[in-house]
Short mmCIF file of C-alpha atoms in Angstrom, two decimals:
data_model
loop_
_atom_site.label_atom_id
_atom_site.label_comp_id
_atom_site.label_asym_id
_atom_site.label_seq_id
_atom_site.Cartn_x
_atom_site.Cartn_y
_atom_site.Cartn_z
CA UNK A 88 140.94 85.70 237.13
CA UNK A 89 143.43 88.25 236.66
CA UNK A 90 145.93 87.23 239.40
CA UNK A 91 148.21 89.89 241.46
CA UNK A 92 151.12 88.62 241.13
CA UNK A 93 152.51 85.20 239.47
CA UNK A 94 155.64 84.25 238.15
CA UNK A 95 156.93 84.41 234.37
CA UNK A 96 158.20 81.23 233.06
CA UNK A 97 158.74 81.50 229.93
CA UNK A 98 161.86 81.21 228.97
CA UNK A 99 164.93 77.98 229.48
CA UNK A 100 163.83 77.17 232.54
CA UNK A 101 162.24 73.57 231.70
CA UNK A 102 165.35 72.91 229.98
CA UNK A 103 167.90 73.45 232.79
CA UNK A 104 165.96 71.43 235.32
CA UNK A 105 165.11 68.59 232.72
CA UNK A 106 169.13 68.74 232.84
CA UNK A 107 169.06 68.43 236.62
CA UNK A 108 166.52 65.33 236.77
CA UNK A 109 168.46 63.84 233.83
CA UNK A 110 171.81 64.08 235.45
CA UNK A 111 170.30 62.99 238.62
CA UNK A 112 171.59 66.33 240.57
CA UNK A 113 168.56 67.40 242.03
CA UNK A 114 169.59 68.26 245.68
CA UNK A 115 172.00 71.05 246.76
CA UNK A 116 175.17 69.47 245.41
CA UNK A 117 175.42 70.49 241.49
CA UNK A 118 176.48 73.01 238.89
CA UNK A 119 173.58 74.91 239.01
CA UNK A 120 173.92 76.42 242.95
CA UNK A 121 177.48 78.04 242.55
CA UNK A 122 176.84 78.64 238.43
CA UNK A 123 173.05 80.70 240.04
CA UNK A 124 175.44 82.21 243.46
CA UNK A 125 177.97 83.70 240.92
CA UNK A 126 175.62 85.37 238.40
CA UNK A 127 172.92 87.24 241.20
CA UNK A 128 176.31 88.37 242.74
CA UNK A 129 177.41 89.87 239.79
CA UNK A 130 174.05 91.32 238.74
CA UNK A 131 173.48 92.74 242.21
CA UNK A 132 176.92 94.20 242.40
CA UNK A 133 178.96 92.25 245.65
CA UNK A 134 181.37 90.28 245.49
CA UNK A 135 179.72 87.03 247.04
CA UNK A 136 176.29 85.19 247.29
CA UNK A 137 174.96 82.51 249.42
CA UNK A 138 172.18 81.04 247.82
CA UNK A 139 169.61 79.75 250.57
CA UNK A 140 166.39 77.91 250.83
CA UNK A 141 164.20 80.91 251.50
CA UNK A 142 164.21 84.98 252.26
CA UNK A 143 163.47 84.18 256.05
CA UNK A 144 166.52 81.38 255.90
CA UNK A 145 168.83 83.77 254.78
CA UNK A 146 167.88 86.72 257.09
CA UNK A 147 168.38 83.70 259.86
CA UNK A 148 171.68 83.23 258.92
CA UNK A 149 172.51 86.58 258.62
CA UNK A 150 171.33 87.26 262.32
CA UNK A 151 173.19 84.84 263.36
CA UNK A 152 176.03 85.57 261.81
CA UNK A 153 175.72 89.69 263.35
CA UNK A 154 175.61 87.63 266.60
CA UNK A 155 172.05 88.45 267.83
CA UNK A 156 171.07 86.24 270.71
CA UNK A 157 168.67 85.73 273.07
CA UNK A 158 167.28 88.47 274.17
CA UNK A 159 168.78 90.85 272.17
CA UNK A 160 166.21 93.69 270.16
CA UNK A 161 166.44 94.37 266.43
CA UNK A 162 164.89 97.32 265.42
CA UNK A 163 163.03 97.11 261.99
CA UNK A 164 159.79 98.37 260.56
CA UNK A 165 156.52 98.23 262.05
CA UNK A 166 155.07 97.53 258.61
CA UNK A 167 156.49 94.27 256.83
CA UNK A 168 155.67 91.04 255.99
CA UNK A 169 156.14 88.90 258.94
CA UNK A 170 159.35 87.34 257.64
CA UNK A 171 162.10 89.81 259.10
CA UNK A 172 160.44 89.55 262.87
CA UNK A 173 160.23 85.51 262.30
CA UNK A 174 163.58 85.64 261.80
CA UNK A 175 164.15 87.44 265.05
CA UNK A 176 162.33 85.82 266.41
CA UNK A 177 164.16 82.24 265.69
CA UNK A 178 167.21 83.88 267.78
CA UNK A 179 165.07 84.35 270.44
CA UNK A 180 165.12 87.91 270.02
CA UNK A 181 162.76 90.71 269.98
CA UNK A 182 161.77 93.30 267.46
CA UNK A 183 161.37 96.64 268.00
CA UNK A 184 159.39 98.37 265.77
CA UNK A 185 159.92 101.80 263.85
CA UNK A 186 157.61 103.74 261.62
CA UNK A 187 157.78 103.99 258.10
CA UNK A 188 157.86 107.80 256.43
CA UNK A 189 154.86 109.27 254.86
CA UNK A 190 157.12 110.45 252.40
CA UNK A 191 158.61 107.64 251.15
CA UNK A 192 156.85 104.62 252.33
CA UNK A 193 160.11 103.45 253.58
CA UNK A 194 161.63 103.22 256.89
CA UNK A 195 161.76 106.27 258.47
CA UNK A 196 165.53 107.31 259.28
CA UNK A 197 164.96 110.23 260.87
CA UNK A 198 163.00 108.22 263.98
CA UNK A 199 165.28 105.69 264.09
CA UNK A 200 168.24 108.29 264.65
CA UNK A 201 166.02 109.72 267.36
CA UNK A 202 165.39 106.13 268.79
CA UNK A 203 168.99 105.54 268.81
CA UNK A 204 170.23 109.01 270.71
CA UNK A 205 167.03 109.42 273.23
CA UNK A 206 165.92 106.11 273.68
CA UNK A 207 169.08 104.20 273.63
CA UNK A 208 171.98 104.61 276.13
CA UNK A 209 175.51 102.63 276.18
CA UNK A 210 175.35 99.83 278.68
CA UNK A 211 177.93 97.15 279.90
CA UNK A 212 177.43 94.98 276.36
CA UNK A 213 176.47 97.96 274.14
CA UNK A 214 173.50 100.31 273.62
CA UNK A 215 170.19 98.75 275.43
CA UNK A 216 167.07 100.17 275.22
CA UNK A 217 166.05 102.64 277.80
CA UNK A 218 162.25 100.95 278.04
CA UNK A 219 163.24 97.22 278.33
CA UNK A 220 166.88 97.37 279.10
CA UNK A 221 167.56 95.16 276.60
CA UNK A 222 170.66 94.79 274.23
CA UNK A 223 170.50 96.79 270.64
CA UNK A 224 172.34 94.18 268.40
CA UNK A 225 171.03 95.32 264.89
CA UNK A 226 169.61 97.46 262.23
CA UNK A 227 167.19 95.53 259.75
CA UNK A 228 165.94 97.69 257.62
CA UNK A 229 163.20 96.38 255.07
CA UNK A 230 163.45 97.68 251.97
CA UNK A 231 159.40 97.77 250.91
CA UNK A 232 157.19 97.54 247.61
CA UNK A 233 160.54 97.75 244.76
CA UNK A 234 162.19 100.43 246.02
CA UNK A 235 164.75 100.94 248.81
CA UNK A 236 165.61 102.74 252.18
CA UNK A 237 168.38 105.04 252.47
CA UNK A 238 171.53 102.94 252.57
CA UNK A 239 173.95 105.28 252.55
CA UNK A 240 172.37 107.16 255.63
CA UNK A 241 171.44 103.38 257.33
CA UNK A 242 175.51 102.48 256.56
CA UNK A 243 176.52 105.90 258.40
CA UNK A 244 174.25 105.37 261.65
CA UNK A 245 175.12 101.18 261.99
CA UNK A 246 178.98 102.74 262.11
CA UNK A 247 178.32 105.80 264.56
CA UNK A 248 176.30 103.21 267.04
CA UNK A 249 178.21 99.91 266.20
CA UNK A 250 175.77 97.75 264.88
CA UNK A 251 175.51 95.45 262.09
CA UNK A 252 173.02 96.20 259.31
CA UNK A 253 171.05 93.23 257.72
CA UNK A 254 169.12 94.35 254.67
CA UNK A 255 166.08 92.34 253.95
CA UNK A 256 165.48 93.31 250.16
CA UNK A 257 163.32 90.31 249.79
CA UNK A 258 161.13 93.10 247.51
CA UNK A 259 164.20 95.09 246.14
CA UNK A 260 165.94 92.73 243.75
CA UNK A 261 166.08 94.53 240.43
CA UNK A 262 166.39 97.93 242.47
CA UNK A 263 169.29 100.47 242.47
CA UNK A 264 170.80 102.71 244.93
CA UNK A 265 173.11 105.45 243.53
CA UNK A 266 173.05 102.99 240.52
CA UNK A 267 174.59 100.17 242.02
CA UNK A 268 172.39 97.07 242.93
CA UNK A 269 170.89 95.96 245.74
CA UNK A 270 174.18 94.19 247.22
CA UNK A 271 176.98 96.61 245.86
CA UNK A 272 179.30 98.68 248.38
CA UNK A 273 178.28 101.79 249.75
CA UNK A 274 180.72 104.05 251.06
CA UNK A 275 181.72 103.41 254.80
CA UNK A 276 180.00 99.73 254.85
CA UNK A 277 183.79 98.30 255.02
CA UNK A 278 183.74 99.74 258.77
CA UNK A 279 180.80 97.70 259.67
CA UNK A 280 179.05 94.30 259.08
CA UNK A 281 176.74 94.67 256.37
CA UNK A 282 174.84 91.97 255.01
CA UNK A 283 171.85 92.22 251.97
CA UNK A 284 169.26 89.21 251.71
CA UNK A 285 166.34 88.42 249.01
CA UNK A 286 163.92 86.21 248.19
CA UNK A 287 162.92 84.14 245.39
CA UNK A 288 159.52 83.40 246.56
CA UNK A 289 157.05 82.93 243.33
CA UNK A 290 155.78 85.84 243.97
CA UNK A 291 158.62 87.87 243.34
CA UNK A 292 160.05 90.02 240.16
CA UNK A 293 162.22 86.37 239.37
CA UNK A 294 161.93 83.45 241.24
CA UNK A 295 163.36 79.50 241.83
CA UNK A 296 160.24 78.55 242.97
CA UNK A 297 161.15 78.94 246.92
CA UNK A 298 164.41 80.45 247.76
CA UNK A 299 166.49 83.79 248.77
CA UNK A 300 170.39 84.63 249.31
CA UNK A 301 172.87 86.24 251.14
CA UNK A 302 174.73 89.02 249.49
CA UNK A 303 178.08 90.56 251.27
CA UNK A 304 181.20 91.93 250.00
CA UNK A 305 183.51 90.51 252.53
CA UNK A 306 184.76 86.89 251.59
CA UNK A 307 185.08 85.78 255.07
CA UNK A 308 181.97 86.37 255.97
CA UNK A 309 180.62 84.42 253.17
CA UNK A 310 182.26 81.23 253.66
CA UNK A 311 180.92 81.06 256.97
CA UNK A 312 177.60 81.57 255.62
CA UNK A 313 177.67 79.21 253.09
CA UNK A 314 179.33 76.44 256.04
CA UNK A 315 176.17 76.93 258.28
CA UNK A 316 173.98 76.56 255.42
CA UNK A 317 174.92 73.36 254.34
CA UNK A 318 174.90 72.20 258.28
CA UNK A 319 177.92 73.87 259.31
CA UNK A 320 179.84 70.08 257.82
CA UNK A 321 184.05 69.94 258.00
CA UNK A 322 184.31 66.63 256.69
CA UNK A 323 181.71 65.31 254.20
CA UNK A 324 183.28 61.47 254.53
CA UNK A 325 183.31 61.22 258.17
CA UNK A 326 180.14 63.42 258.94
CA UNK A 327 182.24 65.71 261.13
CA UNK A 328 180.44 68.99 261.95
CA UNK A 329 181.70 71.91 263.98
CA UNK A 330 179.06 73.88 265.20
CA UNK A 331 175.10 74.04 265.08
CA UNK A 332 174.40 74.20 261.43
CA UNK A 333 171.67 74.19 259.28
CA UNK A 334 169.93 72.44 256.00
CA UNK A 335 169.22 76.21 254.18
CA UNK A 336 171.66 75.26 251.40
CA UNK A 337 169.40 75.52 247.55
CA UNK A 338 168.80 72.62 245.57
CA UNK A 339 170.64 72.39 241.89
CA UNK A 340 167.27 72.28 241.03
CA UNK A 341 165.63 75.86 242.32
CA UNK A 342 169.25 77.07 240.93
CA UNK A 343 168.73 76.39 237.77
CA UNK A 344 165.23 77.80 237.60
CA UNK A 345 167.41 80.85 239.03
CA UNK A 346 169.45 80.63 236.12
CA UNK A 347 167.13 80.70 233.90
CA UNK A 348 165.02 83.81 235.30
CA UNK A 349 168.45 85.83 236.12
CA UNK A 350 168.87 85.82 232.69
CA UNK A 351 165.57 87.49 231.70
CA UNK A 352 165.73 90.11 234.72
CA UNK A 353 166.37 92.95 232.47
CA UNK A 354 162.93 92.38 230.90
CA UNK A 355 161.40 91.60 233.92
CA UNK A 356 162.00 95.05 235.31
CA UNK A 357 161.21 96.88 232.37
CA UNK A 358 158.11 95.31 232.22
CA UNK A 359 157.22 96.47 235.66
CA UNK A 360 158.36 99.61 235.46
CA UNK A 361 155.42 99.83 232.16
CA UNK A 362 152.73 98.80 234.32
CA UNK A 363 153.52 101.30 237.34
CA UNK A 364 153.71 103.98 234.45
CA UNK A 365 150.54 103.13 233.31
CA UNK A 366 148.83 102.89 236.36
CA UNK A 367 150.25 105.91 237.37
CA UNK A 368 149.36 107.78 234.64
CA UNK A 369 145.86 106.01 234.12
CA UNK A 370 144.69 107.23 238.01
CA UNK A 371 146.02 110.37 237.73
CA UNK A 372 143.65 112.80 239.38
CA UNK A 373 141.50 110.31 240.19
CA UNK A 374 138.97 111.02 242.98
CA UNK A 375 139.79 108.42 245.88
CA UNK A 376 143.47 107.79 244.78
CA UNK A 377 146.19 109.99 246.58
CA UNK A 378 149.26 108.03 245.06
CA UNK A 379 151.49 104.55 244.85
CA UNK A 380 154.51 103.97 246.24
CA UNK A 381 156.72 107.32 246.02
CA UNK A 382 159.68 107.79 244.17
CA UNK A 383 162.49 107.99 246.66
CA UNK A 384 165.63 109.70 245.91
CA UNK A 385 168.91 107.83 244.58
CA UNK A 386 166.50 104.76 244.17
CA UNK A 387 165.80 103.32 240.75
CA UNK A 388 163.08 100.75 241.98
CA UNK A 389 161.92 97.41 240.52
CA UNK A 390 158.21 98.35 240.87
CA UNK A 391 157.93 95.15 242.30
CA UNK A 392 154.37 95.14 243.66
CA UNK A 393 152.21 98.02 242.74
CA UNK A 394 150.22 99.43 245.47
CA UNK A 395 147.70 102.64 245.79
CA UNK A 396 146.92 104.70 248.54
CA UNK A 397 142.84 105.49 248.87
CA UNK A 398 141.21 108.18 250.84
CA UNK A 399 139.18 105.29 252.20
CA UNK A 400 139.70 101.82 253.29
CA UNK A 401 141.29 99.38 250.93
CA UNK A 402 138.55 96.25 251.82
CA UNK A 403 135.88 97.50 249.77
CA UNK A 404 137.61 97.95 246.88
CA UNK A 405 139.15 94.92 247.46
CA UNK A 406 136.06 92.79 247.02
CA UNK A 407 134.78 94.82 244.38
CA UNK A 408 137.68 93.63 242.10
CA UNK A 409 137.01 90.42 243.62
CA UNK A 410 133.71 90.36 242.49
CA UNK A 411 135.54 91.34 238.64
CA UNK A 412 137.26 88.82 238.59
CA UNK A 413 140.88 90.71 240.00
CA UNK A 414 142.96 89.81 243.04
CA UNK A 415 144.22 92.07 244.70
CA UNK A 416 145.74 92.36 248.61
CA UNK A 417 145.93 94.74 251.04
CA UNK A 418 149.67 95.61 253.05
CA UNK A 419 150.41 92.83 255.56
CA UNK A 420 149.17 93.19 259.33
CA UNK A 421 150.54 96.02 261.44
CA UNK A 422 153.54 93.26 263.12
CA UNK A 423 152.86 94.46 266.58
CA UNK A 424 149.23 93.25 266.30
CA UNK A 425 149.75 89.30 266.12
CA UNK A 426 149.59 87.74 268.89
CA UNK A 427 153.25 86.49 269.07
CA UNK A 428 154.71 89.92 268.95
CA UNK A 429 152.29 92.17 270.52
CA UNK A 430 154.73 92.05 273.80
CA UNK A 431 157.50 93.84 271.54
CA UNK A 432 158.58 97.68 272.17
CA UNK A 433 156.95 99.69 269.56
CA UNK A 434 158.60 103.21 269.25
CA UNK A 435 156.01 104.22 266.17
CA UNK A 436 153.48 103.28 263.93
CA UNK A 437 151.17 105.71 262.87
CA UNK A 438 151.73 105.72 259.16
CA UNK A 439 151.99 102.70 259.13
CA UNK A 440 148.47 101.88 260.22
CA UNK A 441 147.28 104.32 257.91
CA UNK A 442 148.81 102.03 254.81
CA UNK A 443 147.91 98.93 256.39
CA UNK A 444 144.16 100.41 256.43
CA UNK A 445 143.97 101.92 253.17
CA UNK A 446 146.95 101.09 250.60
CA UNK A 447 145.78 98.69 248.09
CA UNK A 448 148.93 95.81 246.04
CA UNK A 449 147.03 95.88 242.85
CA UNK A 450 147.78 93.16 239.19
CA UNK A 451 151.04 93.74 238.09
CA UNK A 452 153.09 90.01 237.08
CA UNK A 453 155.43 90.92 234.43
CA UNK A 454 153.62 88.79 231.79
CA UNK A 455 150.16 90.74 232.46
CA UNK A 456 149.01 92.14 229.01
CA UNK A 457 147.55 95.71 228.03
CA UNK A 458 144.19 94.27 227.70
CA UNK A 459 144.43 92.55 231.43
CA UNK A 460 145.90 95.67 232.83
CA UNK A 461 142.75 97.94 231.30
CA UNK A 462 140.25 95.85 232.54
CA UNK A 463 141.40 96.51 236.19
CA UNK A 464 141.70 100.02 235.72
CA UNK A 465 138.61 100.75 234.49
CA UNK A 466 136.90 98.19 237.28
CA UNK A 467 139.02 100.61 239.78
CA UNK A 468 137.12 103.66 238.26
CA UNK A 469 134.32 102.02 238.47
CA UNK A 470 134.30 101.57 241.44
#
C-alpha cells in the first residue's frame, strides 16, 4: 500500500528516547519537555510554548484560559476535523459554524465580519447572537490543509469586537504568515488575547507520536497554561492544588521524539512542498481536476496534506485507488451533520459541502519516493 500520510522517522529519534527509558524519565518530568517547549517556540516565532498531550488538549486549555463557559458560542468553521468543536464542546459550549471561501479554502473573513455586525448585537455580558441569544466569547479560526487564514485581518476583528482569538493550526506547523511562523506576533495581537495551538498527531508534517502545544507571546499567560496542564499543582510535596487542573502535561518521552523531528522540519517541508509541485504540475489540465488547495496570499504553506478538487464526487475515485493499492481520504464530515452538534447555529456552509463532497487528501508523507508518487498519478489518470 502506498499510505496517505505516515510519519518520517528517520533520523535521532530512537536515540533520545533510548536516553529517556535509560535514565528512567519517561513521564512528563525530564529534560526533554522544556529542551522540545523552547525549540518549537523558537522555530514558530513566540516567545513561549506549552507542550500538551494532544491538539484537542491544548485548544481545551486555551478555551479555558479565553474564559469560554457554559453556554457561551465560538464561532469556527463549518468544515474541520472534529477536534476544534470537541473542544467546545468540553466547556460546555456551542459552535457556531462559518463557511469557508471558495477562494481560498480557508475561513471565510468576509462572512464572519458580516456575522459579527448583522447577526451579533452588544448585550449585558458582550455580543450574543441575535438567533440564540447566546454569549460570543471567541474566534477559532482553523487554519486548513498547510496553509493559513488571514491573521492579520482575524487579529483586527477579535480587537474591534473584543474577543479572544484561539488559532487551531493543528495543520499549519511549518507554515508562514508575512514570513513569520505560525505563533509569531502580528501587529495589534498585544491588544487582545491571542493564543496559537498544534498538533503532533502521527499524521502530521512532524510528530511525538500523540501531542500538540500552546504557543503565545505573553509570559503570563503561559505560566498559567503550563500550571493547569500539569493539574493546576502549587506544592508538589504536599499535593496542594489551587484550582481544577488537568493531566495534559507531555511525557519526556513524546518530547524527545519532538526533538528529534524539530530538528529535521526544514526537510520535512521542503519535501512537501516537492510533492504538491508535482502533483500540481502532473494534473495540470486534467479533465475532472479543477485544483488543490489555493495559494493564499502572505501564506507560505507547509503543504501539509495534499488534496484535489473533482468535478465529481471524491468516493469513486476513492475506491479506485483503493482497489491500486493507494489510500486516500476524503475532507472530514460537514460538523453540523453529527449528531452531537446538529443543534448548533450554522450561519453558512455551502462551500463547504461542496469540498466535503468532492475534494479528495491524496499520498503525500514526506518520505514518499518519485516512483510511489507516479504510480498514484497515473492510477488518478486512469481513472
Amino acid at each position: 500500500m502506498i499510505p496517505l500520510c505516515v510519519p518520517n522517522l528517520r533520523g535521532a529519534e530512537w536515540e533520545l528516547v533510548r536516553q529517556c527509558v535509560e535514565g528512567e524519565w519517561v513521564s512528563y518530568a525530564g529534560e526533554f519537555v522544556g529542551k522540545f517547549e523552547t525549540m518549537s517556540a523558537e522555530y514558530v516565532g513566540a516567545a513561549q510554548a506549552v507542550v500538551t498531550v494532544s491538539g484537542t488538549s491544548a485548544l481545551h486549555l486555551s478555551l479555558i484560559l479565553a474564559g469560554v463557559e457554559a453556554d457561551d458560542e465560538v464561532l469556527m468553521p463549518a468544515l474541520s476535523f472534529v477536534a476544534p468543536a470537541n473542544a467546545i464542546r468540553h466547556c460546555h459550549a456551542w459552535p457556531t459554524f462559518i463557511d469557508v471561501s471558495p477562494d481560498t479554502w480557508q475561513w471565510d473573513l468576509d462572512l464572519v465580519e458580516k456575522f459579527l455586525r448583522e447577526d451579533c448585537s452588544p448585550g449585558p455580558d458582550g455580543l450574543a447572537n441575535r438567533h440564540t441569544g447566546r454569549r460570543v466569547a471567541a474566534l477559532l479560526p482553523v487554519h486548513l490543509l498547510g496553509s493559513m487564514a488571514d491573521v492579520s485581518r482575524l487579529v483586527a476583528l477579535s480587537a474591534e469586537f473584543g474577543l479572544p482569538l484561539i488559532e487551531d493550526a493543528a495543520e499549519a506547523f511549518g507554515a508562514r504568515w508575512n514570513g513569520g511562523g505560525i505563533g509569531a506576533p502580528v501587529e495589534g495581537d498585544d491588544r487582545i488575547l491571542r493564543l496559537v495551538c498544534t498538533s503532533f498527531n502521527g499524521n502530521k508534517i512532524m510528530t511525538t507520536g500523540g501531542g500538540g502545544a500552546i504557543f503565545s507571546n505573553d509570559p503570563a499567560v503561559a505560566a498559567r497554561a503550563r500550571h493547569l496542564s500539569t493539574t493546576a499543582k502549587t506544592n508538589v510535596i504536599e499535593f496542594d492544588h489551587d484550582e481544577v487542573g488537568y493531566n495534559y502535561r507531555l511525557t519526556n518521552m513524546a518530547a524527545a521524539l519532538g526533538v528529534a523531528q524539530l530538528a529535521q522540519m526544514d526537510g520535512f517541508v521542503a519535501s512537501k512542498r516537492r510533492i504538491a509541485a508535482a502533483y500540481d504540475e502532473a494534473f495540470r489540465g486534467t479533465p475532472g481536476i479543477l485544483g488543490s488547495v489555493p495559494a493564499v496570499p502572505h501564506v507560505s504553506s507547509n503543504h501539509w496534506l495534499h488534496t484535489i478538487l473533482l468535478d465529481r464526487n471524491s468516493r469513486p475515485l476513492l475506491q479506485h485507488l483503493a482497489s491500486q493499492g493507494i489510500q486516500s481520504r476524503p475532507l472530514w464530515k460537514l460538523l453540523s451533520s453529527l449528531p452531537f452538534l446538529s443543534s448548533c447555529h450554522i450561519h453558512s456552509d455551502q462551500f463547504s459541502r461542496h469540498l466535503v463532497e468532492n475534494a479528495l487528501s491524496i499520498p503525500c508523507s514526506t518520505s514518499l519516493t518519485e516512483e510511489d508518487q507516479a504510480t498514484v498519478i497515473a492510477a488518478i489518470k486512469a481513472f
